[in-house]
Coordinates of C-alpha atoms in Angstrom, one line a residue:
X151 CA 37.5 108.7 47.3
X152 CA 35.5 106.2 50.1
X153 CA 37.1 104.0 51.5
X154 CA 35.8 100.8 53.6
X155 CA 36.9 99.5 56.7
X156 CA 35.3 96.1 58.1
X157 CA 35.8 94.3 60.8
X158 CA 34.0 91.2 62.8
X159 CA 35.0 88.2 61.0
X160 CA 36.6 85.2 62.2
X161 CA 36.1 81.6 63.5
X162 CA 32.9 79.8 64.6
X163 CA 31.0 77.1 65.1
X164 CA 28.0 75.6 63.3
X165 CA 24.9 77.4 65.5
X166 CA 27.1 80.4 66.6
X167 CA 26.8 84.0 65.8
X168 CA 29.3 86.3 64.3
X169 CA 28.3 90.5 63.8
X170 CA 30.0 92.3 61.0
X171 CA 30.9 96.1 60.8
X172 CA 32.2 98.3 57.7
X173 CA 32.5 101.6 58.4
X174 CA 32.9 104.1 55.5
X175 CA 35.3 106.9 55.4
X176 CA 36.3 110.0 53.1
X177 CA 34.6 112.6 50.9
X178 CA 31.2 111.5 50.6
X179 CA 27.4 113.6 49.7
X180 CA 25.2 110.9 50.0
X181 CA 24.9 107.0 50.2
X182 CA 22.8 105.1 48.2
X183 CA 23.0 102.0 49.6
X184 CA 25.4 99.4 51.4
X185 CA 25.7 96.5 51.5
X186 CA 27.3 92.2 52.1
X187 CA 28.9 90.3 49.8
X188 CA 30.5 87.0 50.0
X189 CA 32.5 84.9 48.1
X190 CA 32.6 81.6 48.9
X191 CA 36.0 79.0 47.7
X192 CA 36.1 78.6 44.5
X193 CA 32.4 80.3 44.0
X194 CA 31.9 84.1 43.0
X195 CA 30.7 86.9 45.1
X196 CA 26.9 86.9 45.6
X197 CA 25.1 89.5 47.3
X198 CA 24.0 88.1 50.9
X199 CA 21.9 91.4 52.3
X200 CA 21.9 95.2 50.7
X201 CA 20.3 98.0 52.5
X202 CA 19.4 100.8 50.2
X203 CA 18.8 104.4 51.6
X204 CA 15.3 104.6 50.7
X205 CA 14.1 101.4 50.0
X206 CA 13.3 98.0 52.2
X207 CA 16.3 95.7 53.0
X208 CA 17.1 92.9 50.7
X209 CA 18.5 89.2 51.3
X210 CA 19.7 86.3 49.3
X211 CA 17.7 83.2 49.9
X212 CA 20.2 81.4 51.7
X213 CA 20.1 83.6 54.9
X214 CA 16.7 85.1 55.1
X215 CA 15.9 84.5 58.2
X216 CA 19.4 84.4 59.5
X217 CA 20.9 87.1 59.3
X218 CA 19.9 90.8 59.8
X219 CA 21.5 94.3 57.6
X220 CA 21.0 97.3 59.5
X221 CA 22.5 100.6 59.4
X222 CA 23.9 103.8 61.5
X223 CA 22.8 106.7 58.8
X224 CA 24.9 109.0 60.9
X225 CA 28.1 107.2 61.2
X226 CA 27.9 105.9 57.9
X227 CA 28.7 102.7 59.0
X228 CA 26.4 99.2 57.9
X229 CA 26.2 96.2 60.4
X230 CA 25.5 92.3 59.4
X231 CA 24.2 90.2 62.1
X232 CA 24.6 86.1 61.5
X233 CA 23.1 83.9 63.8
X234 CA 22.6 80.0 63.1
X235 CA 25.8 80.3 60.8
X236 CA 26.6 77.2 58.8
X237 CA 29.6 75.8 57.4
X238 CA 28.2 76.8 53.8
X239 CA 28.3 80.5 55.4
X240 CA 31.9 80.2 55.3
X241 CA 33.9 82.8 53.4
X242 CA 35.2 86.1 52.7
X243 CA 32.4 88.6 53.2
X244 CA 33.2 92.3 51.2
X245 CA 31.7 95.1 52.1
X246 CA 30.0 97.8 49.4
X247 CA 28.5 100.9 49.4
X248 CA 27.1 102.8 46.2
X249 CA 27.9 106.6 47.3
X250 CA 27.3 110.1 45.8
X251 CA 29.4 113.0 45.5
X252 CA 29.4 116.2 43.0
X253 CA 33.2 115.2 42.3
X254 CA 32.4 111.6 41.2
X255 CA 29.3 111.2 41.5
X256 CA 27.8 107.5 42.2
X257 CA 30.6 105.3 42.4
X258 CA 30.6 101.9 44.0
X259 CA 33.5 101.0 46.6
X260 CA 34.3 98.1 47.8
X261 CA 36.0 96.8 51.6
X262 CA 39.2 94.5 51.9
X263 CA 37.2 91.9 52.7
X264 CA 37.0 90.0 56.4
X265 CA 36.9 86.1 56.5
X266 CA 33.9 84.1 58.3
X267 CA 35.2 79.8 59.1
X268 CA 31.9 78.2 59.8
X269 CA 33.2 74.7 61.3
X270 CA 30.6 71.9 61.8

C-alpha cells in the first residue's frame, strides 16, 4: 500500500506563486511516474503536469509555460511549481503516482488532495 502526502496549497493572488509537494510513502519497488491533477468546481479532474520515470515531462495546455513538475528520485517525493497563477488555476490539486511492487504490482494511488484560491 502507497500512500500520498501533499502539501503547499492555499491562497493567492492573481500573478503570485504557489509550490506544491507530495511525498510518497510505504512499500514501494519502483515508480512509474507521478504526477498533478486538478479539479476545478464543478469541472472534473484533468491532468495539469505528469513526470514519468523514463520519459520527458508532460503538461496540459493551460499551464505550459507556467508551471514546472520536477522530481526527487531518492525521496520519492514530486514537486509543482506555479508561477503567474490565475483565478482559473483555482482548485483542488490531487497528487498520483503510478508505482510497482511484486505484491501488487502497478497500481495507481492517489493524494487527499490540497486546495489552490487564485483571487483576481
Amino acid at each position: 500500500q502507497v500512500h500520498l502526502v501533499e502539501s503547499g496549497g492555499g491562497l493567492v493572488q492573481a500573478g503570485g506563486s504557489l509550490r506544491l509537494s507530495c511525498e510518497a510513502l510505504g512499500r514501494i519497488f519502483k515508480i512509474n511516474s507521478m504526477a498533478w491533477y486538478r479539479e476545478a468546481p464543478g469541472k472534473g479532474r484533468d491532468m495539469v503536469a505528469e513526470i514519468p520515470s523514463e520519459s520527458p515531462a508532460k503538461y496540459g495546455d493551460s499551464v505550459k509555460g507556467r508551471f514546472t513538475i520536477s522530481r526527487d528520485f531518492a525521496k520519492n517525493m514530486v514537486y509543482l511549481q506555479m508561477n503567474n497563477l490565475q483565478p482559473e488555476d483555482t482548485g483542488v490539486y490531487y497528487c498520483n503516482t503510478n508505482a510497482y511492487d511484486f505484491s501488487t504490482g502497478s497500481v495507481s494511488y492517489w493524494g487527499q488532495g490540497t486546495q489552490v484560491t487564485v483571487s483576481s
